[in-house]
XYZ file of C-alpha atoms in Angstrom:
770
model
C -9.349 -21.533 22.417
C -10.879 -23.359 19.432
C -14.328 -22.883 20.959
C -13.676 -19.180 21.302
C -12.780 -18.993 17.615
C -16.117 -20.682 16.756
C -18.055 -18.334 19.029
C -16.399 -15.292 17.477
C -17.195 -16.442 13.933
C -20.811 -17.195 14.876
C -21.141 -13.810 16.568
C -19.873 -11.964 13.510
C -22.162 -13.918 11.176
C -25.410 -13.301 13.081
C -28.018 -11.323 11.082
C -28.258 -7.765 12.249
C -31.240 -6.438 10.369
C -29.684 -3.106 9.668
C -26.435 -4.564 8.371
C -26.860 -2.641 5.148
C -26.335 0.598 7.062
C -22.922 2.124 6.694
C -21.334 1.636 10.112
C -22.458 -1.702 11.468
C -19.719 -3.977 10.164
C -18.176 -6.165 12.860
C -14.453 -6.844 12.861
C -12.762 -9.257 15.220
C -9.745 -11.474 15.367
C -6.718 -12.620 17.280
C -3.239 -11.217 17.985
C -0.561 -13.882 18.129
C 3.184 -14.401 18.096
C 4.534 -14.734 14.573
C 6.879 -17.604 15.367
C 5.056 -19.625 18.032
C 1.389 -18.712 17.301
C 0.922 -18.154 21.024
C -1.742 -15.516 21.878
C -0.607 -12.008 22.802
C -2.768 -10.528 25.552
C -3.414 -6.817 26.037
C -2.225 -5.789 22.587
C -3.571 -2.513 21.173
C -5.457 -2.551 17.855
C -6.198 0.875 16.358
C -8.098 1.632 13.126
C -6.743 5.012 12.021
C -9.539 6.218 9.766
C -12.257 5.267 12.268
C -10.299 6.560 15.292
C -11.447 3.395 17.069
C -9.454 0.772 18.888
C -9.604 -2.313 21.054
C -7.385 -4.301 23.415
C -6.926 -8.059 23.059
C -8.021 -10.269 25.944
C -5.980 -12.941 27.721
C -6.350 -15.301 24.757
C -5.422 -12.657 22.205
C -8.944 -11.957 20.890
C -10.384 -8.536 20.127
C -13.604 -7.124 18.594
C -14.810 -3.818 17.124
C -18.589 -3.995 16.535
C -19.405 -0.751 14.679
C -17.079 -0.054 11.772
C -17.979 1.565 8.470
C -17.289 -0.192 5.217
C -14.060 0.910 3.554
C -10.292 0.600 3.675
C -8.334 1.033 6.887
C -4.799 1.398 8.160
C -4.611 -0.764 11.283
C -1.878 -0.212 13.883
C -1.143 -3.189 16.157
C 1.213 -2.672 19.092
C 2.302 -4.452 22.248
C 5.056 -3.952 24.772
C 8.151 -5.888 23.745
C 7.024 -6.070 20.094
C 7.779 -3.969 17.081
C 4.660 -1.970 16.177
C 3.175 -3.044 12.857
C 0.746 -1.403 10.466
C -1.603 -3.314 8.157
C -3.733 -2.137 5.237
C -7.161 -3.808 5.065
C -10.360 -3.656 3.034
C -13.467 -4.148 5.207
C -16.804 -4.495 3.403
C -18.391 -7.260 5.467
C -18.108 -8.825 8.892
C -14.513 -9.989 9.113
C -12.330 -12.241 11.258
C -8.561 -11.808 10.951
C -5.319 -12.806 12.593
C -2.514 -10.294 13.207
C 1.008 -11.529 13.929
C 3.634 -9.612 15.875
C 7.272 -10.488 16.370
C 6.969 -10.965 20.100
C 10.425 -11.878 21.327
C 11.311 -11.333 24.933
C 14.894 -10.817 23.797
C 13.825 -7.559 22.135
C 14.215 -5.944 25.513
C 17.774 -4.844 25.900
C 19.279 -1.549 24.860
C 19.506 -2.432 21.186
C 16.297 -4.478 20.997
C 18.305 -7.402 19.743
C 16.642 -10.615 18.701
C 18.971 -13.577 18.678
C 18.236 -16.922 17.097
C 20.746 -19.649 17.731
C 19.055 -22.125 15.449
C 17.079 -20.483 12.675
C 14.591 -22.254 10.492
C 16.845 -22.305 7.458
C 20.435 -22.483 8.677
C 22.686 -24.004 11.293
C 24.370 -20.635 11.842
C 23.807 -18.320 14.785
C 21.962 -15.186 13.700
C 21.787 -11.974 15.722
C 19.443 -9.348 14.290
C 18.999 -5.667 15.009
C 15.466 -4.737 13.929
C 13.948 -1.474 12.682
C 12.863 -0.376 16.160
C 16.370 -0.829 17.530
C 17.838 1.124 14.628
C 15.399 3.981 15.258
C 16.555 4.161 18.903
C 20.201 4.594 17.823
C 19.918 7.036 14.931
C 22.972 8.992 16.107
C 25.353 6.060 15.607
C 27.195 4.643 12.618
C 26.728 0.991 11.708
C 29.675 -0.320 13.740
C 28.733 1.550 16.916
C 25.138 0.318 16.563
C 26.306 -3.293 16.730
C 28.837 -2.775 19.514
C 26.768 -4.230 22.372
C 25.884 -7.502 20.654
C 27.459 -10.615 22.117
C 30.666 -11.385 20.255
C 30.694 -8.076 18.366
C 33.235 -5.358 19.178
C 34.352 -2.184 17.434
C 37.751 -1.142 16.119
C 37.891 2.661 16.244
C 40.016 5.639 15.383
C 37.943 8.072 17.428
C 34.152 7.838 17.597
C 33.517 8.863 13.958
C 35.625 6.106 12.416
C 34.625 2.601 13.473
C 34.359 -0.861 11.978
C 32.792 -4.023 13.427
C 34.758 -6.976 14.793
C 32.998 -10.356 15.010
C 34.653 -13.002 17.197
C 38.022 -11.275 16.825
C 38.021 -10.795 13.019
C 37.414 -7.622 10.996
C 38.256 -5.779 7.789
C 39.381 -8.112 4.996
C 38.206 -11.145 6.986
C 34.608 -9.962 7.365
C 31.992 -9.696 4.620
C 29.513 -6.835 4.824
C 26.579 -7.182 2.416
C 24.658 -4.050 1.437
C 21.322 -5.279 0.068
C 22.911 -8.563 -0.976
C 26.026 -7.031 -2.573
C 29.415 -7.397 -0.894
C 30.589 -3.926 0.067
C 33.660 -3.045 -1.975
C 35.897 -0.173 -0.958
C 39.041 0.339 1.043
C 37.851 -1.918 3.869
C 41.428 -3.039 4.567
C 42.157 0.110 6.574
C 41.745 0.141 10.344
C 40.463 3.716 9.934
C 38.062 2.963 7.084
C 34.473 2.734 8.313
C 31.881 0.831 6.244
C 30.422 3.333 3.770
C 26.809 2.429 4.558
C 23.945 4.462 6.003
C 22.335 2.194 8.650
C 19.186 4.358 8.621
C 18.448 3.076 5.105
C 18.189 -0.442 6.555
C 15.186 -2.239 7.987
C 17.375 -4.724 9.837
C 21.035 -5.602 10.311
C 21.926 -9.266 10.812
C 25.207 -10.728 12.035
C 25.819 -14.337 10.939
C 28.448 -16.004 13.101
C 30.087 -19.183 11.923
C 31.605 -20.491 8.714
C 28.690 -21.155 6.397
C 28.919 -17.994 4.298
C 30.021 -19.860 1.181
C 27.299 -18.257 -0.929
C 29.010 -14.874 -0.778
C 32.103 -13.911 -2.727
C 34.856 -12.241 -0.747
C 37.855 -12.860 1.458
C 35.954 -13.762 4.602
C 36.962 -16.255 7.250
C 33.469 -16.959 8.514
C 31.223 -14.160 9.685
C 28.890 -12.009 7.599
C 26.967 -8.814 8.312
C 23.776 -8.396 6.266
C 22.306 -4.903 5.817
C 18.746 -5.346 4.521
C 16.707 -2.386 3.213
C 13.094 -1.774 4.153
C 10.529 -4.017 2.478
C 7.998 -1.901 0.603
C 4.568 -2.713 2.005
C 1.775 -3.608 -0.412
C 0.014 -0.305 0.251
C -1.280 2.072 -2.480
C -1.096 5.211 -0.334
C 1.966 7.403 0.157
C 3.513 6.734 3.558
C 6.733 7.600 5.264
C 8.826 7.946 8.361
C 10.695 10.967 9.730
C 13.424 10.607 12.354
C 15.323 13.392 14.096
C 17.959 13.194 16.826
C 20.069 15.589 18.884
C 23.113 14.649 20.960
C 24.802 16.872 23.526
C 28.341 15.548 23.070
C 29.451 17.262 19.890
C 26.151 19.145 19.585
C 25.245 16.744 16.806
C 21.907 16.407 15.101
C 20.506 14.510 12.184
C 17.408 14.011 10.076
C 16.300 10.885 8.236
C 13.224 10.740 5.987
C 11.729 7.734 4.205
C 8.909 7.880 1.639
C 7.332 4.875 -0.048
C 4.365 3.789 -2.147
C 3.219 0.526 -3.730
C 1.299 0.955 -6.957
C -0.245 -1.828 -9.019
C 3.017 -3.132 -10.477
C 5.604 -0.591 -9.412
C 6.733 0.033 -5.838
C 9.182 2.735 -4.846
C 10.982 3.947 -1.754
C 13.427 6.802 -1.179
C 15.511 7.406 1.961
C 17.569 10.496 2.752
C 19.853 11.155 5.728
C 21.741 14.254 6.854
C 23.984 14.402 9.952
C 26.334 16.994 11.405
C 28.302 17.222 14.635
C 31.229 19.154 16.035
C 34.106 18.342 18.337
C 33.374 15.486 20.724
C 34.289 15.826 24.373
C 36.048 13.486 26.762
C 35.131 13.686 30.427
C 37.056 16.948 30.986
C 38.399 18.274 27.653
C 37.415 18.669 24.022
C 38.680 16.248 21.380
C 39.775 18.851 18.870
C 38.968 18.262 15.181
C 36.638 15.279 15.721
C 33.574 16.718 14.002
C 31.797 15.074 11.094
C 29.171 15.692 8.436
C 27.242 13.186 6.354
C 24.682 13.179 3.553
C 23.199 9.942 2.174
C 20.503 8.932 -0.298
C 18.984 5.578 -1.288
C 16.393 4.800 -3.952
C 14.620 1.454 -4.280
C 12.360 0.415 -7.182
C 10.496 -2.880 -7.438
C 8.540 -3.971 -10.510
C 6.323 -7.033 -10.866
C 6.327 -8.115 -14.509
C 3.892 -10.873 -13.557
C 3.328 -13.074 -10.484
C 6.353 -15.204 -11.421
C 8.855 -12.526 -12.425
C 10.006 -9.529 -10.394
C 12.825 -7.043 -10.814
C 14.518 -4.539 -8.535
C 16.721 -1.461 -8.880
C 18.633 -0.174 -5.860
C 20.781 2.971 -5.820
C 22.601 4.310 -2.785
C 25.018 7.160 -2.213
C 27.053 7.628 0.969
C 29.007 10.860 1.478
C 30.894 11.820 4.636
C 33.587 14.135 5.908
C 35.266 12.862 9.066
C 37.655 14.706 11.347
C 40.590 12.914 12.979
C 41.912 13.970 16.392
C 44.450 16.752 15.810
C 46.625 15.517 18.672
C 47.214 12.192 16.873
C 49.474 13.870 14.295
C 52.825 14.780 15.886
C 55.700 16.664 14.281
C 58.830 15.178 15.883
C 60.064 12.178 17.861
C 60.387 14.045 21.151
C 56.786 15.268 21.024
C 55.543 11.833 19.933
C 57.150 10.154 22.945
C 55.572 12.804 25.176
C 52.181 12.468 23.460
C 52.034 8.778 24.356
C 52.171 9.644 28.070
C 50.257 12.957 28.237
C 46.920 13.101 30.056
C 45.622 15.709 27.597
C 46.578 15.529 23.887
C 48.578 18.171 22.058
C 46.660 20.914 20.186
C 43.610 20.596 22.471
C 41.400 23.680 22.193
C 39.329 25.091 25.059
C 36.395 25.992 22.805
C 33.932 23.829 20.916
C 34.003 24.019 17.115
C 32.235 22.523 14.097
C 35.310 23.184 11.949
C 37.048 20.181 10.379
C 40.668 20.673 9.356
C 43.509 18.259 8.621
C 43.881 15.433 9.505
C 40.531 14.378 8.040
C 38.841 12.079 5.533
C 36.413 12.643 2.661
C 34.583 9.452 1.690
C 32.079 8.890 -1.132
C 30.573 5.526 -2.011
C 27.955 4.910 -4.705
C 26.161 1.634 -5.428
C 23.913 0.571 -8.293
C 22.256 -2.842 -8.119
C 20.023 -4.476 -10.743
C 18.336 -7.689 -9.693
C 15.713 -9.917 -11.257
C 14.083 -13.068 -9.893
C 12.108 -15.612 -11.894
C 10.124 -18.425 -10.263
C 8.702 -20.576 -13.093
C 7.607 -23.195 -10.580
C 7.379 -23.322 -6.803
C 10.324 -25.750 -6.811
C 12.636 -23.632 -9.000
C 14.042 -20.137 -8.552
C 16.462 -18.167 -10.741
C 18.254 -14.982 -9.654
C 20.422 -12.662 -11.720
C 22.265 -9.676 -10.233
C 24.492 -6.953 -11.647
C 26.089 -4.349 -9.379
C 28.622 -1.597 -9.766
C 30.292 0.378 -6.983
C 32.332 3.561 -7.096
C 34.393 4.338 -4.016
C 36.319 7.602 -3.619
C 38.516 8.118 -0.556
C 40.645 11.153 0.235
C 42.705 11.459 3.411
C 44.245 14.752 4.438
C 47.274 15.094 6.718
C 48.888 18.110 8.322
C 51.418 18.996 5.608
C 54.045 21.675 5.401
C 54.178 24.571 2.949
C 50.412 25.165 2.958
C 49.729 21.766 1.366
C 47.300 20.444 3.990
C 44.390 20.977 1.568
C 45.977 18.520 -0.887
C 45.027 14.929 -0.130
C 47.891 12.736 1.069
C 45.937 9.621 0.039
C 43.563 9.805 -2.934
C 42.063 6.477 -4.008
C 39.449 5.792 -6.653
C 37.973 2.298 -6.965
C 35.470 0.904 -9.486
C 33.905 -2.517 -8.961
C 31.782 -4.556 -11.373
C 29.905 -7.597 -10.078
C 27.760 -10.202 -11.870
C 26.020 -13.129 -10.198
C 23.691 -15.891 -11.305
C 22.007 -18.222 -8.805
C 19.666 -21.190 -9.007
C 17.659 -22.810 -6.212
C 15.835 -26.111 -6.353
C 13.441 -27.400 -3.697
C 12.839 -31.153 -3.564
C 9.812 -32.961 -2.188
C 11.915 -34.874 0.359
C 12.829 -31.630 2.223
C 16.155 -31.202 0.420
C 17.150 -27.816 -0.946
C 19.941 -27.194 -3.440
C 21.479 -23.768 -4.141
C 24.217 -23.064 -6.669
C 25.686 -20.035 -8.314
C 28.496 -18.374 -10.190
C 29.984 -14.914 -9.599
C 32.417 -12.613 -11.332
C 33.994 -9.544 -9.752
C 36.341 -6.949 -11.259
C 38.087 -4.258 -9.177
C 40.063 -1.371 -10.646
C 41.883 0.638 -7.944
C 43.774 3.802 -8.935
C 45.791 6.370 -6.977
C 45.634 10.026 -7.914
C 48.985 11.571 -8.870
C 47.941 14.918 -7.372
C 49.026 13.924 -3.851
C 52.689 14.621 -4.562
C 53.847 11.661 -2.445
C 54.256 7.939 -2.925
C 50.909 6.138 -2.508
C 50.283 3.970 0.536
C 49.021 1.112 -1.655
C 49.741 0.605 -5.391
C 47.404 0.691 -8.379
C 45.926 -2.692 -9.206
C 43.283 -4.558 -11.164
C 41.815 -7.825 -9.883
C 39.571 -10.401 -11.535
C 37.806 -12.954 -9.341
C 35.570 -15.813 -10.425
C 33.775 -18.071 -7.983
C 31.292 -20.916 -7.972
C 29.437 -22.475 -5.044
C 27.082 -25.345 -4.311
C 25.048 -25.653 -1.102
C 22.739 -28.463 -0.037
C 20.465 -28.537 2.990
C 17.797 -30.784 4.414
C 15.268 -29.822 7.025
C 12.878 -31.924 9.067
C 10.730 -31.048 12.065
C 13.646 -31.479 14.445
C 16.795 -31.433 12.362
C 18.567 -29.228 9.818
C 21.655 -30.384 7.907
C 23.842 -28.251 5.625
C 26.792 -29.024 3.376
C 28.536 -26.737 0.907
C 31.622 -26.063 -1.145
C 33.154 -23.134 -2.979
C 35.970 -22.517 -5.474
C 37.501 -19.104 -6.261
C 40.157 -18.029 -8.748
C 41.762 -14.602 -8.315
C 44.043 -12.825 -10.759
C 45.826 -9.626 -9.575
C 47.810 -7.198 -11.694
C 49.727 -4.705 -9.576
C 51.735 -1.627 -10.572
C 53.810 -0.277 -7.667
C 56.337 2.566 -7.507
C 59.744 1.695 -6.121
C 60.872 3.260 -2.850
C 64.502 3.543 -3.905
C 65.846 6.042 -6.415
C 65.620 6.267 -9.333
C 61.846 5.631 -9.263
C 60.592 2.810 -11.435
C 57.361 0.875 -11.949
C 57.394 -2.572 -10.336
C 54.826 -4.965 -11.746
C 53.488 -7.992 -9.881
C 51.190 -10.721 -11.212
C 49.469 -12.851 -8.575
C 47.258 -15.897 -9.060
C 45.343 -17.608 -6.271
C 43.201 -20.758 -6.299
C 41.047 -21.287 -3.210
C 38.806 -24.126 -2.103
C 36.420 -23.728 0.839
C 33.965 -26.134 2.436
C 31.541 -26.092 5.348
C 29.005 -28.361 6.992
C 26.530 -27.858 9.793
C 23.961 -29.715 11.836
C 21.231 -28.471 14.169
C 18.780 -30.422 16.300
C 15.751 -29.396 18.355
C 15.461 -31.651 21.385
C 12.201 -29.977 22.331
C 10.362 -26.698 21.997
C 12.632 -25.295 24.700
C 16.072 -26.700 23.815
C 18.095 -26.788 20.600
C 21.722 -27.120 19.585
C 23.910 -26.816 16.497
C 27.448 -27.588 15.348
C 29.279 -26.057 12.395
C 32.649 -26.852 10.808
C 34.334 -24.883 8.045
C 37.593 -24.809 6.098
C 38.173 -21.430 4.436
C 41.103 -19.754 2.643
C 41.888 -16.043 2.294
C 44.378 -14.390 -0.039
C 46.679 -11.650 1.245
C 45.108 -8.265 0.562
C 46.852 -5.610 -1.487
C 47.662 -3.497 1.569
C 49.166 -6.498 3.369
C 51.415 -7.222 0.409
C 52.495 -3.788 -0.754
C 51.707 -1.038 1.804
C 54.483 1.445 2.308
C 53.819 4.835 3.850
C 51.987 6.861 6.461
C 48.550 5.493 7.348
C 46.092 7.464 9.483
C 44.453 4.247 10.654
C 47.449 3.255 12.748
C 48.720 6.814 13.218
C 51.982 5.436 11.901
C 54.020 4.098 9.018
C 52.735 0.848 7.553
C 54.896 -1.643 5.641
C 53.674 -4.662 3.660
C 55.428 -7.870 2.661
C 55.074 -9.154 -0.953
C 56.083 -12.662 0.177
C 53.037 -13.241 2.391
C 51.195 -16.537 1.889
C 47.436 -17.103 1.880
C 45.645 -17.781 5.151
C 43.930 -21.115 5.773
C 41.360 -21.366 8.529
C 39.646 -24.272 10.270
C 36.778 -23.127 12.489
C 34.461 -25.044 14.800
C 31.359 -23.512 16.373
C 28.892 -25.034 18.803
C 25.730 -23.301 20.002
C 23.074 -24.185 22.548
C 19.873 -22.295 23.237
C 16.700 -22.791 25.196
C 14.519 -21.733 28.112
C 13.775 -22.865 31.654
C 10.104 -22.675 32.601
C 9.755 -19.924 29.976
C 11.180 -17.558 32.590
C 14.894 -17.865 31.883
C 16.187 -17.827 28.314
C 19.789 -18.719 27.579
C 22.114 -18.785 24.580
C 25.680 -20.064 24.351
C 28.065 -19.964 21.417
C 31.543 -21.517 21.601
C 33.996 -21.068 18.724
C 37.520 -22.272 18.097
C 39.427 -21.145 15.003
C 42.932 -22.104 13.890
C 44.463 -19.966 11.141
C 47.634 -20.969 9.335
C 49.666 -18.006 8.037
C 47.549 -15.521 9.996
C 48.417 -11.987 8.811
C 48.555 -9.165 11.341
C 50.007 -5.687 11.689
C 52.863 -5.926 14.159
C 54.269 -2.803 15.888
C 58.027 -2.505 15.403
C 60.434 -1.205 17.998
C 60.967 1.976 16.001
C 59.766 5.586 15.941
C 60.596 7.029 12.516
C 61.027 10.720 11.659
C 59.843 11.823 8.186
C 59.259 15.160 6.456
C 55.533 14.703 7.372
C 56.250 14.197 11.079
C 57.391 11.420 13.418
C 55.456 8.172 13.623
C 55.671 4.618 14.979
C 56.344 1.845 12.468
C 54.084 -1.186 11.862
C 54.801 -4.172 9.621
C 52.605 -7.012 8.305
C 53.824 -10.420 9.468
C 52.461 -13.978 9.585
C 52.095 -16.675 12.211
C 50.002 -19.711 13.081
C 47.169 -18.395 15.218
C 44.359 -19.730 17.345
C 41.321 -17.644 18.288
C 38.741 -19.146 20.598
C 36.051 -17.912 22.960
C 32.401 -17.938 23.874
C 29.393 -15.610 23.877
C 26.668 -16.092 26.507
C 23.323 -14.304 26.776
C 20.726 -14.889 29.513
C 17.319 -13.236 29.798
C 15.377 -13.326 33.080
C 11.636 -12.634 32.799
C 11.001 -11.549 36.370
C 7.419 -10.417 35.669
C 5.290 -9.245 32.752
C 6.816 -5.798 33.117
C 10.269 -6.402 34.570
C 13.138 -8.297 32.972
C 16.913 -8.416 32.998
C 19.425 -9.325 30.280
C 22.993 -10.465 31.000
C 25.528 -10.871 28.233
C 29.203 -11.780 28.335
C 31.932 -12.335 25.760
C 35.281 -14.037 26.317
C 37.975 -14.249 23.643
C 41.618 -15.234 23.539
C 43.980 -15.039 20.576
C 47.345 -16.776 20.554
C 50.304 -16.767 18.185
C 51.023 -20.497 18.486
C 54.113 -20.347 16.320
C 55.911 -17.787 18.490
C 54.138 -18.648 21.760
C 52.826 -15.176 22.425
C 49.435 -13.401 22.396
C 47.844 -11.918 19.275
C 47.564 -8.145 19.425
C 44.396 -6.115 18.795
C 42.057 -8.815 20.077
C 38.838 -7.582 21.781
C 38.872 -7.368 25.566
C 36.530 -9.592 27.545
C 33.376 -7.780 28.607
C 30.091 -7.994 30.510
C 26.920 -6.180 29.477
C 23.573 -6.081 31.278
C 20.270 -4.243 31.176
C 17.327 -3.977 33.558
C 14.073 -3.079 31.811
C 10.743 -1.972 33.242
C 7.871 -1.651 30.803
C 4.349 -0.274 31.104
C 1.777 -0.988 28.371
C -0.097 2.266 28.989
C 0.641 5.556 30.780
C -2.092 8.057 29.962
C -2.037 8.441 26.165
C 1.408 6.887 25.911
C 1.956 3.241 25.023
C 4.913 0.879 25.369
C 6.607 3.106 27.919
C 10.000 1.655 28.847
C 12.632 2.542 31.425
C 16.022 0.919 31.038
C 19.333 1.069 32.852
C 22.395 -0.541 31.287
C 25.814 -1.516 32.583
C 28.897 -2.399 30.572
C 32.198 -3.533 32.060
C 35.207 -4.000 29.794
C 38.155 -5.819 31.323
C 41.754 -4.754 30.858
C 43.392 -6.621 27.994
C 46.018 -8.633 29.823
C 46.663 -11.149 27.064
C 49.507 -9.102 25.601
C 53.218 -8.639 26.253
C 54.743 -5.213 27.046
C 57.039 -5.520 24.026
C 54.095 -5.883 21.612
C 52.843 -2.303 21.848
C 54.091 1.228 22.420
C 52.079 1.665 25.607
C 50.489 -0.768 28.027
C 46.799 -1.543 27.462
C 44.438 0.837 29.272
C 42.737 -0.212 32.486
C 39.300 -1.796 32.493
C 36.317 0.516 32.727
C 32.639 0.521 33.701
C 29.957 2.518 31.868
C 26.368 3.086 32.978
C 23.580 4.141 30.625
C 19.922 5.137 30.915
C 17.082 5.153 28.403
C 13.409 6.184 28.494
C 11.091 5.695 25.519
C 7.404 5.642 24.641
C 4.889 5.766 21.793
C 1.511 7.356 21.173
C -1.050 7.503 18.397
C -1.695 10.955 16.883
C -4.800 10.345 14.773
C -3.294 8.840 11.594
C 0.334 9.167 12.737
C 2.442 7.154 15.163
C 4.930 9.032 17.370
C 7.877 7.512 19.216
C 10.293 9.487 21.388
C 13.321 8.435 23.393
C 15.944 9.896 25.690
C 19.217 8.022 26.066
C 22.168 8.893 28.285
C 25.489 7.241 27.484
C 28.333 7.193 30.030
C 25.958 8.516 32.673
C 28.719 8.904 35.281
C 31.041 10.772 32.858
C 33.837 8.239 33.355
C 37.278 9.030 31.931
C 38.470 5.893 30.147
C 40.393 4.567 27.166
C 39.413 1.512 25.129
C 42.049 -0.945 23.930
C 40.492 -1.170 20.438
C 40.323 2.588 19.927
C 43.528 3.737 18.194
C 42.858 7.185 19.643
C 43.760 5.730 23.077
C 47.443 6.428 22.461
C 46.710 10.143 22.655
C 43.334 10.867 24.317
C 40.450 9.599 26.445
C 37.241 8.248 24.979
C 33.856 10.021 24.954
C 32.382 11.545 28.094
C 28.701 11.795 29.017
C 26.265 12.127 26.104
C 22.546 12.983 26.151
C 20.719 11.791 23.036
C 17.066 12.542 22.332
C 15.164 11.351 19.306
C 11.764 11.712 17.680
C 10.396 9.122 15.216
C 7.159 9.805 13.359
C 5.387 7.299 11.118
C 2.896 8.944 8.744
C-alpha cells in the first residue's frame, strides 16, 4: 500500500506541459475508516461543481485526472457509512485522504454505533448518529432510542414517552441538551423530555456510573443530545426533511440552515409536526393527536484561535392529547374499563381534534458558553444557562371547566458552571469544576384545585474532580463529587381550614466512581466500572397529593422519605471473531438503599373529578441487575444480521418481592441486504426487523390492578436509498412498523390499562441536503 501511495504522488507530480490550462489538475487520494485507517473499497467520490466522480479501488484509492482549478464541494459515500461532504480548494495537483465512519454496527434499524470501550472513558457508549435520526423523523426522542440494547420506554400513549436505561428513568436519569442538564417536570411518568431530536446531530447513551461531571439526581446513566457541528464552509447550506405516517395521518417538516463566515458561524433549525388520532389494530385511539413546533438557533464566534464562544437558544412547544378512555367518571365504569377490549368514548371516525385530557408543554433554553485554551495542556470553560418550563395539563372537568388547566406549573432554572482541564505529559488528564443551580417552581392559582406538587425554590451547589490516565492498552478513571442542596417548600394543607405548610430540607451528598478498561488485542477489550452515588427524594416523591395524568390515578407523597444510596457495578466485554462476528456484552448489578417507587394501593377512590386508582410513594432496599448483548454477523459484503437481547430483574430485597414497572426482557433482530449501486441510486438497503417482548412475570398479582399483558412479537420492514441530484443529495425511505398489525399491550405503557397499542404504520420520508 505504501508503494501505491508513492506511485500516486509521482503520477500527480509529473509535468504535463499544458498544466497551465484550466482543467488539467489531477486530484487523487484514499478513502479510509476514521477509526482504524483501514481502506474502504468501492466508495463513491463526487465533485459537485464539476459533476465528476470516481470509485475507490480495493485499496481505497481514487483519481480524477481532469479537474478545473477552483473550490469544490466533495460528497463521499459508501454503503454502511454516513455520507460526508467536504469543502476543498484545488489549485494544483492534489493528494488527499477522506475518512468515513465505517462501522458495521451502523446496519440495524436505527443505525446504531456502539462502543464498549471508547478512547476516553471506561463507560459503554451507544450512539445514534445523524443518519439514524433522519430515518426516524416521525418519532420523539424516547421512541427513537427504544430499540437500543438496555434502553426501554415508559409511555402514556405513543405521544408521551420517556427513556428508561437499565431500569431507571425520570429523576434518576440525566438528559443533557447541548451540555446542559434538562430541567423541567421530569419527575412525571407522563412528562416527555422537552427536546426536539431533529435539532441534534447525534444522541449518545452513557451506561454506567461515571457521570460525576454532571449536576443532577442521577444514579448512573446519562443521555447526551448533541447539536449539529457547523462545518467550516463559507457557503449557505442546509437540510430539509419531510415525513408522512399513515397511523394518525401525521406529517412533519424539519429545515436546517447553516453558514460559517470568517469568525462567525450560525445555524438555525425549525421543526413542525402534526398528527391526529392514532389507531390500534382495529379501533381508533380517540383524542391521541398531537402538534409540535420547535426552533433552535446556534451561534459560534472565534475571538482568536485560542478563545471561542457559543450562544444556543432552543424553544420546544407541543400540545399532546391523552386517550379519552383513560379518564373515567365513576368506580363502576373504572372497574369495567380495566377489563374492556375497547376503551370507553372510542369514536368510529378519525379526527385531528385535541380535547381534554391533554397537555400543553413549552420549554425554552438559553445557553452561553465560552472556552479558552491558553496552552495545549490547559482548557477553561465557563457556561451560563437559563431554562423556562411551562406545563399545563387539562382534565375532563365538570361545569364547563375543562378548558381551565388542572395542573399549571411554571419553572425557572438558572445554571452557572466553571470547568478546568489539565493534560499532563505522562498521559494523565485532570478535570475539575464547580456548578450552581437555582430552581424556582410555581403553581398557578387559576386551576381552582389543590396543586399536585407544592411551590418550591431549590439551591444546589456541586464540585467535582476527575482524573484519568490512558496508555495504548489501558484507560483508568477515578472521580469524586460533592453536592449541597437547600430546598424551601410551601405546601397547602389537605385538611380544613387551609393553611400554608413550610418545609426546609438540606441534603449533603458524596459520590465516587472508578473505572478500568483494557485492550487485550485489536479484536478484544474489556472494562469494569464501580460507582457509589446518592440521590435526594424529589419534590413529587415527598409532597405529591392529587390526581396525576401520568398514572391515571391519585398520587400521594411521603415527606419522611430518605435519600437513596446506590452501589453499581458494570462489566463490559467487546470484540470480534475473524472480523465476521462482532459481539458486545454489558453486565450490571445495582443495589439501592431506600429505593423510592410508586406503589399501587388496594384502593379505587371516587372524587368530584372522577374515580381513580390510588398510588403512594414508598421505599425499600432494591437490587436491579441484568445484561445487554449485541451480536453482528457479517455474512457477506452485502448481507448481515444483528441480534440484540436485554435481560433485567428488579427485586425488593427488604420485602422479598419484585419491583414493579421494570422493563420486560426482549429480543430484537434485523436482517439487512445492501447494494452499493442500483441505477442512479446509491446505498440501497432492504431491512426486515423482528422484536419480541416477553411477558413481565416478575411481579405479584397483588402489586397491580391488572395482570401484566402477554408477550408480543412485532415485525418491521424498511427500504432506503440515496442519489446525487447535481449539487444536492437526496435520501428517501419507507418504513413499516407492526407489519402484521398485531393487537398488543406493552407493560410499560400506562395506556395498557384501557387500550391496545399502535397498529400498523406506514412511514415515508424524504431528506434533501442542499
